Amino acid sequence: MQRLDLRQLLSQKLSPQQIQFIKLLQIPTVELEARIKEEMEINPALEEGREESTDEYSETEDFEGEEEYSKDEDIDLNDYLNDDEISGYKMQGDRGGDEEDREMPIAMTSTLTDSLMDQLGFLSLDDRQYAIGMQLIGSIDHDGYIRRDLYAIVNDLAFSQNIETTEEEVEQVLHMIQTFDPAGIAARDLPECLLLQLGRREQDEITLLAERIITDAFEEFTKKHYQKIQSRFSITEDELKKAIDVIIKLNPKPGGAGASMTRVQYIIPDFILANENGELQLSLNSRNAPDLRISRSYSDMFDAYDKSDKKDKKLKETVTFVKQKLDAAKWFIDAIRQRQNTLLRTMEAIIKYQHDFFLEGDESELRPMILKDIAEEIGMDISTISRVANSKAVQTEFGIYPLKYFFSEGIATDSGEDASSREVKHILKEIIEGESKRKPLSDEKIEKMLNDKGYNIARRTVAKYREQLNIPVARLRKEL
């Protein structure tokens, strides 16, 4: 038997305007220009330009409580014919400048695959060998290695290109590709990669010794069991040191971290912080965000509607569509304005917390600070601060820093105050840099040294910070 129940539920939902603001808030300035252009393409009521006389916006109100537009709602023409508030939109922090200044600095590069294909074309290969070479180049990973077994590549050629071949023939073409630049490309493992690079060096005694170490004692080399290597090859400590110096200067990733990228994007800071005689001046970098305004050409449509008998159904539908586009444009401009207001308030709170660091640039001056501290300071939700901190950067006199750099937990000290975990990492790094490379310090000894300096820190925390700094354990830091 069916039963009908009436329930009253209280739920919280984000309005479309709030969702739009959240999406705009989390993108960095470098991507904002593309987002604005996308909005202008889909909304003809939004256009780029600057009026001769523009009024700055007042403080933005929250989007909460805004009502959705209904088609049955009467259209107030005055809202669009004489709205000085939205006639022009000037981005805060705009420093002016020519259109060239708005361009995003992008460095164009060729891909690793393009470079290898060019080199393949210089070889005297028949069509069959060229097809095998293309298949091999297509199998190279982003770091420059071929990790697929040759028999798998043989199968690929048979099924995809109807080329019957053997592993020996594929390996023959592979050896040709391994002569390409960069040195070490198309290796099947790390030892082969290093040997390919050593093979291009002058074949003196040290190079030959380095090749022997890679070929016959690679495991001992990776574990830094240098005494075993000395005993095996009956060499002096000085000879071993020279050979190891040669090996560690080789490139373990010949493909490079970004070899498959077609373009390199430089960091553009979202904030500019200047020190004017001890006074910190903050401005919002908005070169990539053009001035926005509501299209005035749409007022002609409202004029025609105002002079008509207002009974033409098609005309009313057209004006209704235009009003929806105008509302969307106003909401978008409001979201941009609220985005800027949130960014500035967040950065001002960070500057207040880390004032001493921004004056001197000394990492030891960084205070413990978490997202909750900034959220409480400016009266916003932690999730909002997280969106700002995870994707924004500030330019200072000491370099460009991501905002998340300034957030760190506190470590108790003997004085009763908290020290930033970043400050402790900085001191830990200095201790390791000053250690004897013949007898590196263990985590236990580093723990004791930090405790002697007044930082109450455990050995496991030392290990955690060391790993975060990409510093290996003491045994792997040992040098001859």
Coordinates of C-alpha atoms in Angstrom, one line a residue:
M1 CA 0.0 0.0 0.0
Q2 CA 1.4 3.3 -1.0
R3 CA 1.9 6.0 1.5
L4 CA 2.4 9.7 1.2
D5 CA 4.5 11.5 3.8
L6 CA 4.9 15.3 4.1
R7 CA 8.4 16.2 5.5
Q8 CA 9.9 19.6 6.2
L9 CA 13.7 19.6 5.6
L10 CA 16.2 22.4 6.0
S11 CA 19.0 22.3 3.5
Q12 CA 21.7 24.7 2.4
K13 CA 22.4 25.2 -1.3
L14 CA 24.7 27.6 -3.1
S15 CA 23.2 30.0 -5.6
P16 CA 24.6 30.1 -9.1
Q17 CA 26.2 33.4 -8.3
Q18 CA 28.0 31.9 -5.3
I19 CA 29.2 29.0 -7.4
Q20 CA 30.5 31.4 -10.0
F21 CA 32.4 33.4 -7.3
I22 CA 34.0 30.3 -5.9
K23 CA 35.2 29.1 -9.3
L24 CA 36.6 32.6 -10.0
L25 CA 38.3 32.8 -6.6
Q26 CA 40.3 29.6 -7.0
I27 CA 41.9 30.4 -10.4
P28 CA 45.2 32.4 -10.4
T29 CA 45.5 35.7 -12.2
V30 CA 47.3 34.1 -15.1
E31 CA 44.2 32.1 -15.9
L32 CA 41.7 34.9 -15.2
E33 CA 42.2 36.6 -18.6
A34 CA 41.1 33.4 -20.5
R35 CA 38.1 33.0 -18.2
I36 CA 37.0 36.5 -18.9
K37 CA 37.4 36.1 -22.6
E38 CA 35.4 32.9 -22.4
E39 CA 32.6 34.8 -20.6
M40 CA 32.6 37.6 -23.2
E41 CA 32.3 35.0 -26.0
I42 CA 29.1 33.5 -24.5
N43 CA 27.6 36.7 -23.2
P44 CA 27.4 39.6 -25.8
A45 CA 26.2 41.9 -23.0
L46 CA 29.6 41.9 -21.4
E47 CA 32.4 43.8 -23.2
E48 CA 35.9 45.1 -22.7
G49 CA 36.5 48.8 -22.5
R50 CA 36.9 51.8 -20.3
E51 CA 34.5 54.7 -20.0
E52 CA 35.8 58.3 -19.9
S53 CA 34.4 58.7 -16.4
T54 CA 34.1 55.6 -14.3
D55 CA 32.9 55.2 -10.8
E56 CA 34.6 52.8 -8.4
Y57 CA 32.4 50.1 -7.0
S58 CA 31.4 50.2 -3.4
E59 CA 31.8 47.2 -1.1
T60 CA 30.3 44.1 -2.6
E61 CA 27.4 42.5 -0.8
D62 CA 27.2 38.8 -0.4
F63 CA 25.4 36.9 -3.1
E64 CA 23.1 35.3 -0.5
G65 CA 19.5 36.2 -0.8
E66 CA 19.6 37.3 -4.5
E67 CA 16.5 36.1 -6.3
E68 CA 16.4 34.3 -9.6
Y69 CA 14.9 36.1 -12.5
S70 CA 11.4 35.1 -13.6
K71 CA 10.1 35.6 -17.1
D72 CA 6.9 37.0 -15.6
E73 CA 8.7 39.7 -13.8
D74 CA 8.2 43.3 -15.1
I75 CA 11.3 44.8 -16.7
D76 CA 12.4 48.1 -15.3
L77 CA 14.1 49.9 -18.1
N78 CA 15.7 52.4 -15.9
D79 CA 17.9 49.7 -14.4
Y80 CA 19.6 49.4 -17.8
L81 CA 19.2 52.7 -19.5
N82 CA 20.8 54.9 -16.8
D83 CA 22.8 52.6 -14.6
D84 CA 26.0 54.6 -14.0
E85 CA 27.2 52.1 -11.5
I86 CA 27.8 49.4 -14.1
S87 CA 28.6 51.6 -17.1
G88 CA 32.3 51.0 -16.6
Y89 CA 34.4 48.6 -14.6
K90 CA 37.9 49.4 -13.5
M91 CA 40.0 46.6 -12.0
Q92 CA 41.5 47.4 -8.7
G93 CA 45.3 47.6 -8.7
D94 CA 45.4 48.2 -12.5
R95 CA 48.6 49.9 -13.3
G96 CA 47.6 50.9 -16.8
G97 CA 50.0 50.4 -19.7
D98 CA 49.8 49.4 -23.3
E99 CA 48.1 46.3 -24.6
E100 CA 51.5 44.7 -24.8
D101 CA 51.8 44.8 -21.0
R102 CA 48.7 42.6 -20.8
E103 CA 50.2 39.8 -22.7
M104 CA 50.9 36.6 -20.8
P105 CA 54.6 35.8 -21.0
I106 CA 54.8 32.4 -22.6
A107 CA 57.9 30.6 -23.9
M108 CA 57.2 28.4 -26.8
T109 CA 59.3 25.2 -27.2
S110 CA 59.4 22.1 -29.3
T111 CA 58.5 18.8 -27.8
L112 CA 61.0 16.0 -27.1
T113 CA 59.2 13.9 -29.7
D114 CA 59.5 16.6 -32.3
S115 CA 63.2 16.8 -31.7
L116 CA 63.7 13.1 -31.9
M117 CA 61.6 12.8 -35.1
D118 CA 63.8 15.5 -36.7
Q119 CA 66.9 13.6 -35.9
L120 CA 65.3 10.4 -37.2
G121 CA 64.9 12.0 -40.5
F122 CA 68.6 12.6 -40.9
L123 CA 69.3 8.8 -40.8
S124 CA 69.5 6.9 -44.0
L125 CA 66.7 4.5 -43.2
D126 CA 64.3 2.6 -45.5
D127 CA 60.6 2.8 -45.0
R128 CA 60.5 -0.3 -42.7
Q129 CA 63.3 1.0 -40.4
Y130 CA 61.7 4.5 -40.3
A131 CA 58.4 3.0 -39.2
I132 CA 60.2 1.0 -36.5
G133 CA 62.0 4.2 -35.4
M134 CA 58.7 6.1 -35.2
Q135 CA 57.2 3.3 -33.0
L136 CA 60.2 3.4 -30.7
I137 CA 60.1 7.2 -30.3
G138 CA 56.4 7.0 -29.6
S139 CA 57.2 4.6 -26.8
I140 CA 59.6 6.9 -25.0
D141 CA 58.3 8.1 -21.6
H142 CA 58.3 11.8 -20.5
D143 CA 61.6 11.3 -18.7
G144 CA 63.4 9.8 -21.7
Y145 CA 63.2 6.0 -21.1
I146 CA 61.7 3.1 -23.1
R147 CA 60.2 0.9 -20.4
R148 CA 58.2 -1.3 -22.8
D149 CA 59.7 -4.7 -23.6
L150 CA 61.0 -5.0 -27.2
Y151 CA 58.7 -8.0 -27.8
A152 CA 55.7 -5.8 -27.0
I153 CA 56.9 -3.2 -29.5
V154 CA 57.3 -6.0 -32.1
N155 CA 53.6 -7.0 -31.4
D156 CA 52.5 -3.4 -31.7
L157 CA 54.2 -3.1 -35.1
A158 CA 52.5 -6.3 -36.3
F159 CA 49.0 -5.4 -35.2
S160 CA 48.9 -1.6 -35.8
Q161 CA 51.1 -1.3 -38.9
N162 CA 51.2 -4.8 -40.3
I163 CA 55.0 -4.9 -40.1
E164 CA 56.5 -8.3 -39.3
T165 CA 59.8 -7.8 -37.5
T166 CA 62.0 -9.3 -34.8
E167 CA 63.4 -8.1 -31.5
E168 CA 66.9 -8.0 -33.0
E169 CA 65.8 -5.7 -35.8
V170 CA 64.0 -3.4 -33.4
E171 CA 67.0 -3.3 -31.1
Q172 CA 69.2 -2.4 -34.0
V173 CA 67.1 0.7 -34.7
L174 CA 66.9 1.4 -31.0
H175 CA 70.7 1.7 -30.9
M176 CA 70.6 4.3 -33.6
I177 CA 68.0 6.3 -31.6
Q178 CA 70.2 6.1 -28.5
T179 CA 72.8 8.1 -30.4
F180 CA 70.4 11.1 -30.6
D181 CA 70.5 14.1 -28.3
P182 CA 70.0 14.5 -25.4
A183 CA 72.6 11.9 -24.4
G184 CA 71.1 8.9 -22.6
I185 CA 67.7 9.1 -24.5
A186 CA 65.8 5.9 -25.2
A187 CA 67.6 3.9 -22.5
R188 CA 65.7 0.9 -21.0
D189 CA 66.9 1.4 -17.4
L190 CA 69.1 3.8 -15.4
P191 CA 72.4 1.9 -15.8
E192 CA 72.0 1.9 -19.6
C193 CA 71.2 5.6 -19.5
L194 CA 74.3 6.4 -17.6
L195 CA 76.5 4.1 -19.8
L196 CA 75.2 5.9 -22.9
Q197 CA 76.3 9.2 -21.5
L198 CA 79.7 7.9 -20.4
G199 CA 80.2 6.5 -23.9
R200 CA 80.2 10.0 -25.3
R201 CA 82.9 11.1 -22.9
E202 CA 86.6 10.9 -23.6
Q203 CA 87.6 7.3 -22.8
D204 CA 90.2 8.0 -20.2
E205 CA 91.0 5.9 -17.1
I206 CA 88.4 7.6 -14.9
T207 CA 85.6 7.2 -17.5
L208 CA 86.5 3.6 -18.0
L209 CA 86.4 3.1 -14.2
A210 CA 83.0 4.8 -14.0
E211 CA 81.7 2.4 -16.6
R212 CA 83.0 -0.6 -14.7
I213 CA 81.3 0.7 -11.5
I214 CA 78.0 1.1 -13.3
T215 CA 78.3 -2.3 -15.1
D216 CA 79.6 -4.5 -12.2
A217 CA 78.9 -2.7 -9.0
F218 CA 75.8 -0.6 -9.6
E219 CA 73.9 -1.9 -6.5
E220 CA 76.9 -1.1 -4.2
F221 CA 77.1 2.4 -5.8
T222 CA 73.5 3.2 -5.2
K223 CA 73.8 2.1 -1.5
K224 CA 77.1 4.0 -1.2
H225 CA 79.1 1.0 -0.1
Y226 CA 82.3 2.6 -1.3
Q227 CA 84.7 0.4 0.6
K228 CA 83.3 -2.7 -1.2
I229 CA 83.8 -1.0 -4.5
Q230 CA 87.4 -0.1 -3.6
S231 CA 88.1 -3.7 -2.6
R232 CA 86.5 -5.2 -5.7
F233 CA 88.4 -3.1 -8.2
S234 CA 91.6 -2.6 -6.1
I235 CA 91.6 1.1 -6.6
T236 CA 92.6 4.1 -4.4
E237 CA 90.1 6.3 -2.6
D238 CA 91.1 9.2 -4.8
E239 CA 90.4 7.2 -8.0
L240 CA 87.0 6.1 -6.6
K241 CA 86.1 9.7 -5.7
K242 CA 87.0 11.0 -9.2
A243 CA 84.9 8.2 -10.8
I244 CA 81.9 8.9 -8.6
D245 CA 82.2 12.6 -9.3
V246 CA 81.9 11.8 -13.0
I247 CA 78.8 9.6 -12.4
I248 CA 76.9 12.0 -10.2
K249 CA 77.2 14.7 -12.9
L250 CA 75.3 12.6 -15.4
N251 CA 71.6 13.2 -16.1
P252 CA 69.4 10.4 -14.8
K253 CA 66.3 11.8 -16.7
P254 CA 67.5 12.8 -20.2
G255 CA 63.9 13.5 -21.2
G256 CA 63.6 16.3 -18.7
A257 CA 60.6 17.0 -16.4
G258 CA 58.8 19.1 -19.0
A259 CA 60.0 17.6 -22.3
S260 CA 56.5 16.7 -23.4
M261 CA 55.2 20.1 -22.8
T262 CA 54.5 22.3 -25.8
R263 CA 54.9 25.5 -23.8
V264 CA 56.3 26.8 -20.6
Q265 CA 54.2 29.0 -18.4
Y266 CA 56.0 31.5 -16.2
I267 CA 54.7 32.4 -12.8
I268 CA 52.8 35.7 -12.7
P269 CA 52.3 36.9 -9.2
D270 CA 48.7 37.8 -8.1
F271 CA 50.0 40.4 -5.6
I272 CA 52.8 43.0 -5.7
L273 CA 54.3 43.9 -2.3
A274 CA 56.7 46.8 -2.1
N275 CA 58.6 48.2 0.9
E276 CA 58.4 52.0 0.9
N277 CA 60.8 53.1 3.7
G278 CA 59.6 50.5 6.1
E279 CA 55.9 50.8 5.0
L280 CA 54.6 47.7 3.1
Q281 CA 52.5 48.7 0.1
L282 CA 50.2 46.0 -1.3
S283 CA 48.6 46.1 -4.8
L284 CA 46.7 43.5 -6.7
N285 CA 48.2 42.5 -10.0
S286 CA 45.4 42.7 -12.6
R287 CA 47.2 43.1 -15.9
N288 CA 45.6 40.0 -17.2
A289 CA 42.1 41.1 -16.3
P290 CA 40.7 43.8 -18.7
D291 CA 38.3 46.5 -17.8
L292 CA 34.7 45.2 -18.1
R293 CA 31.5 47.0 -18.6
I294 CA 27.9 46.4 -19.6
S295 CA 27.3 46.8 -23.4
R296 CA 25.6 50.2 -24.0
S297 CA 24.4 49.1 -27.4
Y298 CA 21.8 47.0 -25.7
S299 CA 20.0 50.1 -24.5
D300 CA 18.7 50.6 -28.0
M301 CA 16.7 47.4 -27.7
F302 CA 15.1 48.7 -24.5
D303 CA 14.3 52.0 -26.2
A304 CA 12.5 50.2 -29.0
Y305 CA 10.6 48.2 -26.4
D306 CA 9.8 51.3 -24.4
K307 CA 8.3 53.0 -27.4
S308 CA 6.3 50.0 -28.5
D309 CA 2.9 49.0 -27.3
K310 CA 4.6 46.3 -25.3
K311 CA 2.2 43.7 -26.6
D312 CA 4.4 42.3 -29.3
K313 CA 5.2 38.8 -28.0
K314 CA 8.4 38.3 -30.0
L315 CA 9.7 41.7 -29.0
K316 CA 9.0 40.9 -25.3
E317 CA 10.8 37.6 -25.6
T318 CA 13.8 39.3 -27.2
V319 CA 13.9 41.9 -24.4
T320 CA 13.6 39.1 -21.8
F321 CA 16.6 37.3 -23.3
V322 CA 18.6 40.5 -23.3
K323 CA 17.8 41.1 -19.7
Q324 CA 18.9 37.6 -18.7
K325 CA 22.3 38.3 -20.5
L326 CA 22.6 41.7 -18.7
D327 CA 21.9 40.1 -15.4
A328 CA 24.5 37.5 -16.1
A329 CA 27.0 40.2 -17.0
K330 CA 26.3 42.1 -13.8
W331 CA 26.7 39.0 -11.7
F332 CA 30.0 38.2 -13.4
I333 CA 31.3 41.7 -12.8
D334 CA 30.1 41.5 -9.2
A335 CA 31.9 38.1 -8.8
I336 CA 35.2 39.6 -10.2
R337 CA 34.9 42.5 -7.8
Q338 CA 34.2 40.3 -4.8
R339 CA 37.1 38.1 -5.9
Q340 CA 39.5 41.0 -5.7
N341 CA 38.1 42.2 -2.4
T342 CA 38.6 38.7 -0.9
L343 CA 42.1 38.4 -2.3
L344 CA 43.2 41.7 -0.9
R345 CA 41.7 41.1 2.5
T346 CA 43.3 37.7 2.7
M347 CA 46.8 39.0 1.7
E348 CA 46.5 41.9 4.1
A349 CA 45.8 39.5 6.9
I350 CA 48.8 37.4 5.9
I351 CA 51.0 40.5 5.8
K352 CA 49.8 41.4 9.3
Y353 CA 50.8 38.0 10.6
Q354 CA 54.1 37.8 8.8
H355 CA 55.0 41.5 8.9
D356 CA 58.6 40.9 10.1
F357 CA 59.3 38.4 7.4
F358 CA 58.1 40.8 4.6
L359 CA 60.3 43.5 6.0
E360 CA 63.6 41.5 6.1
G361 CA 63.0 38.3 4.1
D362 CA 64.4 36.2 6.9
E363 CA 62.8 32.8 7.2
S364 CA 63.5 32.7 10.9
E365 CA 61.0 35.6 11.3
L366 CA 58.1 33.5 10.0
R367 CA 55.4 32.9 12.6
P368 CA 53.3 29.8 12.9
M369 CA 50.2 30.4 11.0
I370 CA 47.3 28.2 9.8
L371 CA 44.3 28.7 7.6
K372 CA 42.1 29.1 10.7
D373 CA 44.1 32.1 11.9
I374 CA 43.5 34.1 8.6
A375 CA 39.8 32.9 8.4
E376 CA 39.2 34.3 11.9
E377 CA 41.1 37.5 11.2
I378 CA 38.9 38.5 8.2
G379 CA 35.7 36.7 9.2
M380 CA 35.6 34.2 6.3
D381 CA 35.3 30.5 6.0
I382 CA 38.5 28.3 6.1
S383 CA 37.6 26.8 2.7
T384 CA 37.7 30.3 1.1
I385 CA 41.1 31.0 2.5
S386 CA 42.3 27.6 1.3
R387 CA 41.2 28.4 -2.3
V388 CA 43.1 31.6 -2.2
A389 CA 46.3 30.1 -0.6
N390 CA 46.5 27.1 -2.9
S391 CA 46.6 28.9 -6.2
K392 CA 48.0 32.4 -5.6
A393 CA 51.5 34.0 -5.3
V394 CA 53.0 37.3 -4.1
Q395 CA 56.0 39.2 -5.5
T396 CA 58.2 40.6 -2.9
E397 CA 61.7 42.2 -2.9
F398 CA 63.1 38.8 -2.0
G399 CA 61.4 36.8 -4.8
I400 CA 58.0 35.3 -5.7
Y401 CA 56.4 33.1 -3.0
P402 CA 53.2 31.0 -3.2
L403 CA 50.8 32.0 -0.4
K404 CA 50.9 28.5 1.0
Y405 CA 54.6 29.1 1.8
F406 CA 53.6 31.3 4.7
F407 CA 51.3 28.7 6.4
S408 CA 53.0 26.4 8.9
E409 CA 52.4 24.7 12.2
G410 CA 54.0 25.7 15.4
I411 CA 56.8 24.0 17.4
A412 CA 57.1 24.5 21.1
T413 CA 60.3 26.1 22.4
D414 CA 62.0 26.3 25.8
S415 CA 60.9 30.0 26.0
G416 CA 57.3 29.0 26.0
E417 CA 56.6 30.5 22.5
D418 CA 55.8 28.7 19.3
A419 CA 58.3 28.7 16.4
S420 CA 57.2 28.1 12.8
S421 CA 57.9 24.7 11.4
R422 CA 59.4 26.4 8.4
E423 CA 61.9 28.1 10.7
V424 CA 62.8 24.7 12.2
K425 CA 63.2 23.3 8.7
H426 CA 65.5 26.2 7.8
I427 CA 67.7 25.5 10.8
L428 CA 67.7 21.7 10.1
K429 CA 68.8 22.4 6.5
E430 CA 71.6 24.6 7.8
I431 CA 72.8 21.9 10.2
I432 CA 72.9 19.3 7.4
E433 CA 74.7 21.7 5.1
G434 CA 77.4 22.3 7.7
E435 CA 77.9 18.7 8.6
S436 CA 81.0 16.6 7.7
K437 CA 80.2 14.8 4.5
R438 CA 82.5 12.0 5.6
K439 CA 80.5 11.5 8.8
P440 CA 76.9 12.8 8.2
L441 CA 74.7 13.4 11.2
S442 CA 72.0 10.9 12.1
D443 CA 68.5 12.0 12.8
E444 CA 69.1 11.3 16.5
K445 CA 72.1 13.7 16.6
I446 CA 70.1 16.4 14.7
E447 CA 67.3 16.0 17.2
K448 CA 69.7 16.6 20.1
M449 CA 71.2 19.7 18.3
L450 CA 67.8 21.2 17.8
N451 CA 66.8 20.5 21.4
D452 CA 70.0 22.2 22.5
K453 CA 68.9 25.2 20.4
G454 CA 65.6 25.3 22.4
Y455 CA 63.3 23.5 19.9
N456 CA 61.3 20.7 21.5
I457 CA 61.2 18.3 18.6
A458 CA 61.2 14.5 18.3
R459 CA 63.4 12.3 16.1
R460 CA 60.4 11.2 14.0
T461 CA 59.6 14.9 13.3
V462 CA 63.2 15.4 12.3
A463 CA 62.8 12.5 9.8
K464 CA 59.5 14.0 8.5
Y465 CA 61.0 17.4 7.9
R466 CA 64.1 16.0 6.3
E467 CA 62.0 14.0 3.9
Q468 CA 59.9 17.1 3.1
L469 CA 63.1 18.9 2.3
N470 CA 64.1 16.0 0.0
I471 CA 67.2 15.3 2.0
P472 CA 68.3 11.6 2.1
V473 CA 69.3 9.7 5.3
A474 CA 72.8 10.0 6.7
R475 CA 74.2 7.0 5.0
L476 CA 73.2 8.3 1.5
R477 CA 74.6 11.7 2.3
K478 CA 78.1 10.3 2.9
E479 CA 80.8 11.4 0.5
L480 CA 84.5 10.4 0.2

